[in-house]
Coordinates of C-alpha atoms and ligand atoms in Angstrom, one line a residue:
M1364 CA 97.9 36.4 -26.6
D1365 CA 97.0 39.4 -27.1
D1366 CA 97.4 40.7 -30.7
G1367 CA 95.1 43.4 -30.2
T1368 CA 92.0 41.8 -32.4
I1369 CA 92.1 38.6 -29.7
V1370 CA 92.9 37.8 -26.5
V1371 CA 92.8 33.8 -26.8
P1372 CA 92.2 33.1 -22.2
R1373 CA 88.5 35.2 -23.1
L1374 CA 88.2 33.1 -26.0
I1375 CA 89.0 29.7 -24.5
E1376 CA 86.3 30.7 -21.6
R1377 CA 83.0 31.8 -24.2
K1378 CA 83.7 29.1 -25.7
R1379 CA 84.1 26.9 -22.1
D1380 CA 80.8 28.2 -21.8
G1381 CA 79.2 27.3 -24.7
G1382 CA 79.0 31.0 -26.8
A1383 CA 80.2 30.7 -30.4
L1384 CA 83.2 32.4 -31.8
A1385 CA 82.8 35.1 -34.4
P1386 CA 84.9 34.3 -38.1
A1387 CA 86.7 37.1 -37.7
E1388 CA 88.0 35.5 -34.2
W1389 CA 88.5 32.4 -35.4
R1390 CA 90.6 33.4 -38.6
A1391 CA 92.7 35.4 -36.3
L1392 CA 93.2 33.1 -33.7
I1393 CA 94.6 30.3 -36.4
A1394 CA 96.5 32.8 -38.2
A1395 CA 98.2 33.7 -34.9
Y1396 CA 98.9 29.5 -33.8
V1397 CA 100.4 29.0 -37.6
A1398 CA 102.7 32.0 -36.8
D1399 CA 103.2 30.0 -33.1
R1400 CA 101.7 33.6 -31.3
V1401 CA 99.4 31.1 -29.6
P1402 CA 101.1 28.4 -27.6
D1403 CA 99.9 24.5 -27.0
Y1404 CA 98.1 24.9 -24.5
Q1405 CA 96.1 27.9 -24.8
M1406 CA 95.2 25.8 -28.0
A1407 CA 94.6 22.9 -26.2
A1408 CA 92.5 24.0 -23.9
L1409 CA 90.5 25.5 -26.9
A1410 CA 90.1 22.2 -28.5
M1411 CA 89.0 20.7 -25.1
A1412 CA 85.9 23.2 -24.7
V1413 CA 85.0 22.0 -28.2
V1414 CA 84.7 18.2 -27.5
F1415 CA 82.6 19.4 -24.9
R1416 CA 80.6 22.3 -26.8
G1417 CA 80.8 21.7 -30.5
L1418 CA 80.7 24.3 -32.6
S1419 CA 78.3 26.4 -34.3
E1420 CA 77.5 25.6 -38.3
E1421 CA 79.1 29.4 -38.7
E1422 CA 81.6 28.7 -36.5
L1423 CA 82.6 25.3 -38.3
V1424 CA 82.3 26.9 -41.6
A1425 CA 84.9 29.7 -40.5
L1426 CA 87.2 27.3 -38.4
T1427 CA 87.3 25.4 -41.7
A1428 CA 87.8 28.0 -44.2
A1429 CA 90.6 29.7 -41.5
M1430 CA 92.8 26.2 -41.7
R1431 CA 92.2 25.7 -45.4
T1432 CA 93.8 29.1 -46.4
S1433 CA 96.4 28.7 -43.2
G1434 CA 98.9 28.0 -46.2
D1435 CA 99.3 27.3 -49.7
Q1436 CA 96.5 25.7 -51.8
F1437 CA 96.7 23.3 -54.3
H1438 CA 94.8 25.5 -57.4
L1439 CA 94.1 22.8 -60.4
E1440 CA 91.4 25.5 -61.5
D1441 CA 92.5 25.6 -65.3
L1442 CA 94.4 22.3 -65.5
R1443 CA 95.0 20.1 -68.0
V1444 CA 94.8 16.9 -68.7
A1445 CA 96.8 15.2 -72.1
G1446 CA 95.8 18.9 -73.3
I1447 CA 92.4 18.1 -72.6
G1448 CA 90.7 20.5 -69.9
P1449 CA 89.8 21.6 -67.4
M1450 CA 88.1 18.9 -66.2
A1451 CA 86.4 17.0 -63.1
R1452 CA 88.9 16.9 -59.7
V1453 CA 88.2 14.0 -57.8
D1454 CA 89.2 12.3 -54.6
K1455 CA 88.4 9.6 -52.2
H1456 CA 89.0 10.2 -47.9
S1457 CA 88.9 7.2 -45.3
I1458 CA 88.5 8.0 -42.0
G1459 CA 90.8 5.4 -41.2
G1460 CA 91.0 1.7 -40.8
V1461 CA 92.6 -1.7 -41.1
G1462 CA 93.4 -3.2 -44.1
D1463 CA 92.4 -0.4 -46.4
K1464 CA 93.7 -0.4 -49.5
T1465 CA 91.1 1.1 -51.9
S1466 CA 92.9 4.3 -52.7
L1467 CA 95.6 2.4 -54.3
L1468 CA 92.7 0.9 -56.6
L1469 CA 90.4 4.0 -57.1
A1470 CA 93.1 6.4 -58.0
P1471 CA 94.1 5.3 -61.0
M1472 CA 90.7 3.8 -61.7
L1473 CA 89.2 7.2 -62.3
A1474 CA 92.0 8.4 -64.1
C1475 CA 91.1 6.2 -66.4
L1476 CA 87.3 7.8 -66.8
G1477 CA 88.3 10.7 -67.6
V1478 CA 88.7 12.3 -64.2
A1479 CA 91.8 14.0 -62.7
V1480 CA 92.4 12.6 -59.2
P1481 CA 94.7 14.4 -56.9
M1482 CA 94.8 12.5 -54.0
I1483 CA 96.6 13.6 -51.2
S1484 CA 97.1 10.8 -48.6
G1485 CA 98.6 10.5 -44.6
R1486 CA 100.7 8.0 -42.7
G1487 CA 99.4 5.6 -40.5
L1488 CA 98.1 6.8 -37.7
G1489 CA 97.6 4.6 -34.0
H1490 CA 96.6 1.3 -35.2
T1491 CA 95.3 2.2 -38.6
G1492 CA 97.1 1.8 -42.0
G1493 CA 98.2 5.0 -44.0
T1494 CA 98.0 5.0 -48.0
L1495 CA 101.6 6.9 -47.8
D1496 CA 103.3 4.1 -45.7
K1497 CA 101.9 1.3 -48.6
L1498 CA 103.1 3.3 -51.5
E1499 CA 106.2 3.5 -50.2
A1500 CA 106.7 -0.5 -49.9
I1501 CA 107.0 -0.4 -53.9
P1502 CA 110.7 0.4 -54.2
G1503 CA 111.3 3.5 -55.4
F1504 CA 108.3 5.6 -54.9
N1505 CA 108.4 8.7 -54.1
T1506 CA 105.0 10.4 -51.8
R1507 CA 106.9 13.5 -51.5
L1508 CA 106.5 15.6 -54.7
S1509 CA 105.9 19.3 -54.4
L1510 CA 102.8 20.7 -55.5
A1511 CA 104.5 21.6 -59.2
A1512 CA 105.6 18.4 -59.7
A1513 CA 102.7 16.7 -58.7
R1514 CA 100.2 18.7 -60.8
R1515 CA 103.1 18.0 -63.6
Q1516 CA 102.5 14.6 -63.3
L1517 CA 98.9 15.0 -63.3
E1518 CA 99.1 17.2 -66.3
R1519 CA 100.4 13.4 -67.8
I1520 CA 98.5 10.8 -66.7
G1521 CA 95.9 12.1 -64.7
V1522 CA 96.6 11.5 -61.6
V1523 CA 99.0 11.5 -58.8
M1524 CA 99.9 10.3 -54.7
V1525 CA 101.3 12.2 -52.8
G1526 CA 102.1 13.3 -49.3
Q1527 CA 101.0 16.8 -47.9
T1528 CA 103.6 19.1 -48.4
P1529 CA 104.3 21.4 -45.3
E1530 CA 102.7 24.4 -46.9
L1531 CA 99.7 23.0 -47.4
V1532 CA 97.1 23.5 -44.6
P1533 CA 99.9 24.2 -42.0
A1534 CA 97.0 25.0 -39.0
D1535 CA 95.9 21.4 -39.3
R1536 CA 99.6 20.0 -39.5
K1537 CA 100.0 22.0 -35.9
L1538 CA 96.3 21.5 -34.5
Y1539 CA 96.1 17.2 -35.6
A1540 CA 99.7 16.7 -33.7
L1541 CA 98.3 18.4 -30.3
R1542 CA 95.2 16.9 -30.9
D1543 CA 96.7 13.7 -30.6
V1544 CA 98.7 14.1 -27.9
T1545 CA 95.7 15.9 -26.0
G1546 CA 92.7 13.5 -26.5
T1547 CA 91.1 15.9 -28.7
V1548 CA 90.7 13.9 -31.8
E1549 CA 87.2 12.4 -31.1
S1550 CA 85.2 15.3 -32.0
I1551 CA 82.7 15.7 -35.0
P1552 CA 83.7 19.4 -35.8
L1553 CA 87.7 18.7 -35.0
I1554 CA 87.4 15.7 -37.4
A1555 CA 85.4 17.4 -40.3
A1556 CA 87.3 20.7 -40.1
S1557 CA 90.7 18.9 -40.0
I1558 CA 90.1 16.8 -42.7
M1559 CA 87.5 19.3 -45.0
S1560 CA 90.0 21.9 -44.8
K1561 CA 92.9 19.9 -46.4
K1562 CA 90.6 17.9 -49.2
L1563 CA 89.3 21.7 -50.0
A1564 CA 93.0 23.0 -50.6
E1565 CA 93.2 20.6 -53.6
S1566 CA 90.5 22.8 -55.0
L1567 CA 88.5 19.5 -55.7
T1568 CA 85.1 19.2 -57.8
G1569 CA 83.6 16.1 -56.5
L1570 CA 84.8 14.0 -52.7
V1571 CA 83.6 10.6 -51.8
L1572 CA 84.6 10.0 -48.3
D1573 CA 84.1 6.8 -46.4
I1574 CA 83.3 7.0 -43.7
K1575 CA 84.4 4.0 -41.8
T1576 CA 82.1 2.6 -38.6
G1577 CA 82.8 -0.2 -36.1
S1578 CA 85.4 -1.5 -32.9
G1579 CA 88.5 -0.5 -35.4
A1580 CA 86.9 3.0 -36.3
F1581 CA 87.7 7.1 -34.6
I1582 CA 84.0 6.9 -34.8
Q1583 CA 82.5 3.7 -33.0
D1584 CA 78.7 4.2 -33.1
P1585 CA 77.1 4.3 -36.1
A1586 CA 74.5 7.2 -35.4
Q1587 CA 77.8 9.4 -34.7
S1588 CA 79.1 8.3 -38.5
L1589 CA 75.5 10.1 -40.0
V1590 CA 76.5 13.1 -38.2
L1591 CA 79.8 13.0 -39.3
G1592 CA 79.0 12.6 -42.8
Q1593 CA 76.6 15.1 -42.6
T1594 CA 78.9 17.5 -41.4
M1595 CA 81.8 16.7 -44.3
I1596 CA 78.4 16.8 -47.1
G1597 CA 77.5 20.3 -45.5
L1598 CA 80.9 21.6 -45.7
G1599 CA 82.0 20.2 -48.8
E1600 CA 78.9 21.8 -50.8
A1601 CA 78.8 24.9 -49.2
S1602 CA 82.5 25.0 -51.0
G1603 CA 80.9 23.8 -54.7
C1604 CA 82.9 20.9 -54.3
R1605 CA 80.1 17.4 -54.9
T1606 CA 80.3 15.4 -51.7
I1607 CA 79.1 12.0 -50.9
A1608 CA 79.3 9.9 -48.2
L1609 CA 79.2 6.2 -47.5
C1610 CA 79.9 4.1 -44.6
T1611 CA 81.2 1.0 -44.4
A1612 CA 81.9 -1.7 -41.4
M1613 CA 85.5 -1.3 -39.9
D1614 CA 84.6 -3.9 -37.2
R1615 CA 86.4 -5.9 -39.2
P1616 CA 89.2 -5.5 -41.7
L1617 CA 89.1 -4.9 -45.2
G1618 CA 89.8 -7.6 -47.5
S1619 CA 92.6 -10.2 -46.3
A1620 CA 96.0 -8.4 -46.2
C1621 CA 97.2 -6.2 -43.4
G1622 CA 100.3 -4.9 -43.4
N1623 CA 101.3 -2.5 -46.1
A1624 CA 103.5 -4.6 -48.7
L1625 CA 101.2 -7.1 -48.2
E1626 CA 98.6 -4.9 -48.6
V1627 CA 99.8 -3.5 -52.2
R1628 CA 99.9 -7.1 -53.4
E1629 CA 96.1 -7.6 -52.5
A1630 CA 95.7 -4.3 -54.3
I1631 CA 97.4 -5.3 -57.4
A1632 CA 95.8 -8.5 -57.2
G1633 CA 92.1 -6.3 -57.3
L1634 CA 93.7 -4.4 -60.2
R1635 CA 94.4 -7.5 -61.9
G1636 CA 90.5 -8.5 -60.8
G1637 CA 90.8 -11.2 -58.3
G1638 CA 90.7 -9.1 -55.3
P1639 CA 88.8 -10.0 -52.3
A1640 CA 84.9 -9.8 -52.6
D1641 CA 84.4 -7.3 -49.8
L1642 CA 88.1 -5.3 -51.0
M1643 CA 85.8 -5.0 -54.7
E1644 CA 82.4 -4.5 -53.3
V1645 CA 84.2 -1.2 -51.5
T1646 CA 86.1 -0.3 -54.2
F1647 CA 83.5 -0.5 -56.7
A1648 CA 80.8 1.0 -54.8
L1649 CA 83.0 4.2 -54.2
G1650 CA 84.2 4.5 -57.5
A1651 CA 81.0 4.2 -59.0
D1652 CA 80.0 7.8 -56.4
M1653 CA 83.6 8.9 -57.0
L1654 CA 82.2 8.9 -61.0
V1655 CA 79.0 10.6 -60.1
A1656 CA 80.5 13.4 -57.6
A1657 CA 82.9 14.2 -60.6
G1658 CA 80.0 14.6 -62.6
I1659 CA 80.2 12.2 -65.0
T1660 CA 76.6 10.5 -64.9
A1661 CA 73.9 10.7 -62.7
D1662 CA 73.5 6.8 -63.0
R1663 CA 75.2 4.6 -60.1
A1664 CA 74.5 1.6 -62.2
V1665 CA 76.5 3.4 -65.3
A1666 CA 78.9 4.5 -62.7
R1667 CA 79.5 0.8 -61.3
G1668 CA 79.3 -0.1 -64.7
A1669 CA 82.7 1.7 -66.0
V1670 CA 84.2 1.0 -63.0
E1671 CA 84.1 -2.1 -63.4
G1672 CA 84.8 -2.5 -66.9
V1673 CA 88.6 -0.4 -66.6
I1674 CA 89.4 -3.8 -64.0
R1675 CA 88.3 -6.3 -66.7
S1676 CA 90.0 -4.3 -69.1
G1677 CA 93.3 -4.2 -67.6
A1678 CA 93.2 -0.3 -68.2
A1679 CA 93.3 0.6 -64.2
L1680 CA 96.3 -1.6 -64.2
D1681 CA 97.8 0.3 -66.8
R1682 CA 97.4 3.4 -65.3
F1683 CA 98.8 2.4 -61.9
R1684 CA 102.1 0.9 -63.8
L1685 CA 102.7 3.9 -65.4
M1686 CA 101.7 6.1 -62.0
V1687 CA 104.5 3.9 -60.2
E1688 CA 107.4 5.0 -62.8
A1689 CA 106.3 8.3 -63.2
Q1690 CA 107.2 8.2 -59.4
G1691 CA 110.0 6.8 -59.5
G1692 CA 109.3 3.3 -58.7
D1693 CA 110.2 -0.3 -59.8
P1694 CA 107.2 -0.9 -62.2
R1695 CA 108.2 -4.5 -62.5
A1696 CA 107.1 -4.5 -58.8
V1697 CA 103.1 -4.6 -60.4
D1698 CA 103.9 -7.4 -62.4
D1699 CA 106.2 -9.7 -60.7
P1700 CA 105.4 -8.4 -57.0
E1701 CA 108.2 -11.2 -55.7
R1702 CA 109.5 -7.9 -56.5
L1703 CA 108.2 -6.2 -53.0
P1704 CA 109.3 -6.5 -49.6
R1705 CA 108.9 -10.2 -47.8
A1706 CA 109.4 -10.5 -44.5
P1707 CA 111.8 -13.6 -43.3
V1708 CA 109.4 -15.6 -40.8
S1709 CA 105.9 -16.7 -41.5
R1710 CA 103.8 -18.7 -38.8
P1711 CA 100.3 -19.5 -38.8
V1712 CA 97.8 -18.5 -36.5
T1713 CA 95.3 -21.7 -35.4
T1714 CA 92.2 -22.3 -33.4
A1715 CA 92.3 -24.5 -30.8
S1716 CA 88.5 -24.8 -30.8
A1717 CA 85.6 -25.3 -33.5
G1718 CA 83.0 -22.8 -34.3
V1719 CA 82.4 -19.9 -35.7
V1720 CA 84.2 -16.7 -36.1
V1721 CA 82.2 -14.6 -34.4
A1722 CA 84.8 -11.2 -34.5
V1723 CA 87.9 -10.5 -36.3
P1724 CA 88.9 -7.1 -34.2
P1725 CA 91.3 -4.8 -36.5
R1726 CA 92.1 -2.7 -33.2
P1727 CA 94.4 -5.3 -32.0
I1728 CA 94.9 -6.4 -35.1
G1729 CA 96.3 -3.0 -36.3
H1730 CA 98.4 -2.8 -32.7
A1731 CA 99.6 -6.5 -33.7
I1732 CA 100.9 -4.8 -37.0
V1733 CA 102.8 -1.6 -35.1
S1734 CA 104.5 -3.9 -32.8
L1735 CA 106.0 -6.0 -35.4
G1736 CA 107.6 -2.5 -37.1
G1737 CA 104.8 -2.1 -39.7
G1738 CA 103.1 1.5 -38.1
R1739 CA 104.3 3.9 -35.7
M1740 CA 104.8 4.8 -31.9
Q1741 CA 105.8 8.1 -32.5
A1742 CA 105.7 9.9 -35.7
D1743 CA 109.2 10.4 -36.6
Q1744 CA 109.8 6.5 -36.4
A1745 CA 110.8 4.6 -39.9
V1746 CA 108.5 1.6 -40.7
D1747 CA 109.2 -1.9 -41.8
W1748 CA 106.9 -2.5 -44.7
S1749 CA 107.4 -6.3 -45.2
V1750 CA 105.7 -6.9 -42.1
G1751 CA 101.6 -7.6 -41.6
V1752 CA 99.2 -10.3 -40.8
E1753 CA 97.2 -12.2 -43.4
L1754 CA 93.6 -13.4 -42.8
S1755 CA 92.5 -16.8 -43.5
C1756 CA 88.7 -15.8 -41.7
V1757 CA 85.8 -13.7 -41.9
P1758 CA 83.1 -13.2 -39.2
G1759 CA 80.4 -15.7 -40.0
Q1760 CA 82.7 -18.2 -41.6
R1761 CA 82.6 -21.8 -39.6
V1762 CA 86.3 -23.3 -38.6
A1763 CA 87.6 -26.8 -37.4
A1764 CA 89.9 -27.5 -34.2
G1765 CA 93.8 -26.6 -35.7
D1766 CA 92.7 -24.4 -38.5
R1767 CA 94.2 -21.8 -39.8
L1768 CA 92.6 -18.0 -39.1
A1769 CA 95.3 -15.7 -40.1
T1770 CA 99.2 -16.1 -40.6
V1771 CA 101.6 -13.4 -39.4
H1772 CA 104.4 -12.5 -41.0
A1773 CA 107.4 -11.2 -38.6
R1774 CA 111.3 -9.8 -38.9
T1775 CA 112.2 -12.6 -36.3
E1776 CA 110.7 -15.8 -34.4
A1777 CA 110.6 -13.6 -31.0
D1778 CA 108.2 -11.1 -32.8
A1779 CA 106.3 -13.6 -34.5
A1780 CA 105.5 -15.2 -31.4
S1781 CA 103.9 -12.6 -29.9
A1782 CA 101.6 -11.4 -32.5
V1783 CA 100.5 -14.9 -33.3
A1784 CA 99.7 -15.0 -29.5
A1785 CA 97.8 -11.1 -29.2
I1786 CA 95.5 -12.6 -32.9
G1787 CA 94.9 -15.6 -31.3
R1788 CA 93.4 -14.1 -28.0
A1789 CA 92.1 -11.3 -30.6
I1790 CA 90.5 -13.3 -33.0
I1791 CA 86.9 -14.9 -31.2
I1792 CA 85.3 -18.8 -31.7
G1793 CA 81.9 -18.9 -30.7
E1794 CA 78.4 -19.9 -31.5
R1795 CA 77.6 -16.8 -33.6
A1796 CA 78.7 -13.9 -35.5
A1797 CA 76.5 -10.5 -36.1
P1798 CA 79.2 -8.5 -38.6
L1799 CA 78.2 -5.1 -39.1
A1800 CA 76.4 -4.2 -42.7
L1801 CA 79.5 -3.9 -45.4
I1802 CA 77.9 -0.6 -46.2
S1803 CA 75.3 0.6 -44.5
H1804 CA 73.9 4.5 -46.0
R1805 CA 74.7 6.4 -48.7
I1806 CA 74.8 10.2 -47.6
T1807 CA 74.4 12.8 -50.3
R1808 CA 72.7 16.5 -49.2
E1809 CA 69.7 14.8 -50.3
G1810 CA 69.8 12.5 -47.5
I1811 CA 70.3 9.6 -46.0
D1812 CA 69.4 6.2 -47.7
V1813 CA 70.1 3.0 -46.3
L1814 CA 71.7 0.7 -47.9
T1815 CA 70.6 -3.1 -46.1
Ligands
URA2091 N1 92.0 12.2 -39.6 C1 92.1 13.4 -39.9 O1 92.9 14.0 -41.1 N2 92.2 14.1 -39.1 C2 91.1 14.1 -38.5 O2 91.3 14.5 -37.1 C3 90.7 12.2 -37.8 C4 90.9 11.5 -38.9

């Protein structure tokens, strides 16, 4: 394409050869791509050049800004919740994992603490689950609100959990779909620009990033996780959004429940104070930093006490019920999880040998859930919310022959049998386990703290 300002083949060649595009070139390129004036094959070639050559800091800032402003933005600067405001607006974003239902707990928890939570989430991608699919397991729950309706709900109850509208950051919607099928997802600058363009379009004052690390994460090398965290923090802070990142383990699923309705059940148990220890630890750590990022307190111990308090008092559960009702969901499902979808067939996965659980790898578990119908192989596929896997073991646990390792919930006996076989093969029993630290690092604009 040659629109008089940019000649795309020359830009691709320059990036391929290690050069940089000027901010005005990124702006013109992204605008032309969103307007369908740059074909996908040219954009894919450029994305691949970025995978190999990276972006300079100036390019990264320019690309992120061009993407962020490629459509509507969720302007909330003058937001007043229940007549009080303007107030801090915080969100949390996870890079993606299996069994990660922390958003379901954190959004209502933070809304109880005088912070507005405009949470815009995604659907399952590859082997990883998505918050929108989990919420839609609640009968009637509507995640497709307009920005105006989302704002009205925020003004009323301080929390809304919705999907990205077609008008919000269309450049990322288009580019992400292209990267997904052209081997160009795994690039730190492209991941950082993709995530931060969406988050900064929510006009947040604070953001906490959960950088999943390990075999089940998009980024598997812990050193690269730190670089990704620092890159995103740089983008957030440059836009006036206090940004903090925690690196958390994704070499095993988080919690026991994996699969949409099963995860909602576990999240509700967590809101009642009865969630699995690892889920609650990650939730409280992220929640405390959301309060710090909101500027409510700089003392993490005080923040931790506050987020634990809204679970103990039942306030977070009440706010979750209110949100479910506000978004058209059946609030009775919050008090009676039997109203959530339940698969007709449940079968155990047992171990033939005694020993120590060495690995509970998230990827094959996520793929098994997709095969059961609980995730997507194509973007437009419907999801069966009832299916999934409940784990009965964690790495390091000692087991005897015949012990149950997991339970598969399936639509049919045949589906259950193949998932039981896949998960039985995936969970490794041996002599010694060396799981990653649950929360290994905290990254802020001041630097990196090792937490282990
Ligand atoms: N999630 C996103 O939103 N974008 C990426 O590039 C990767 C994960």
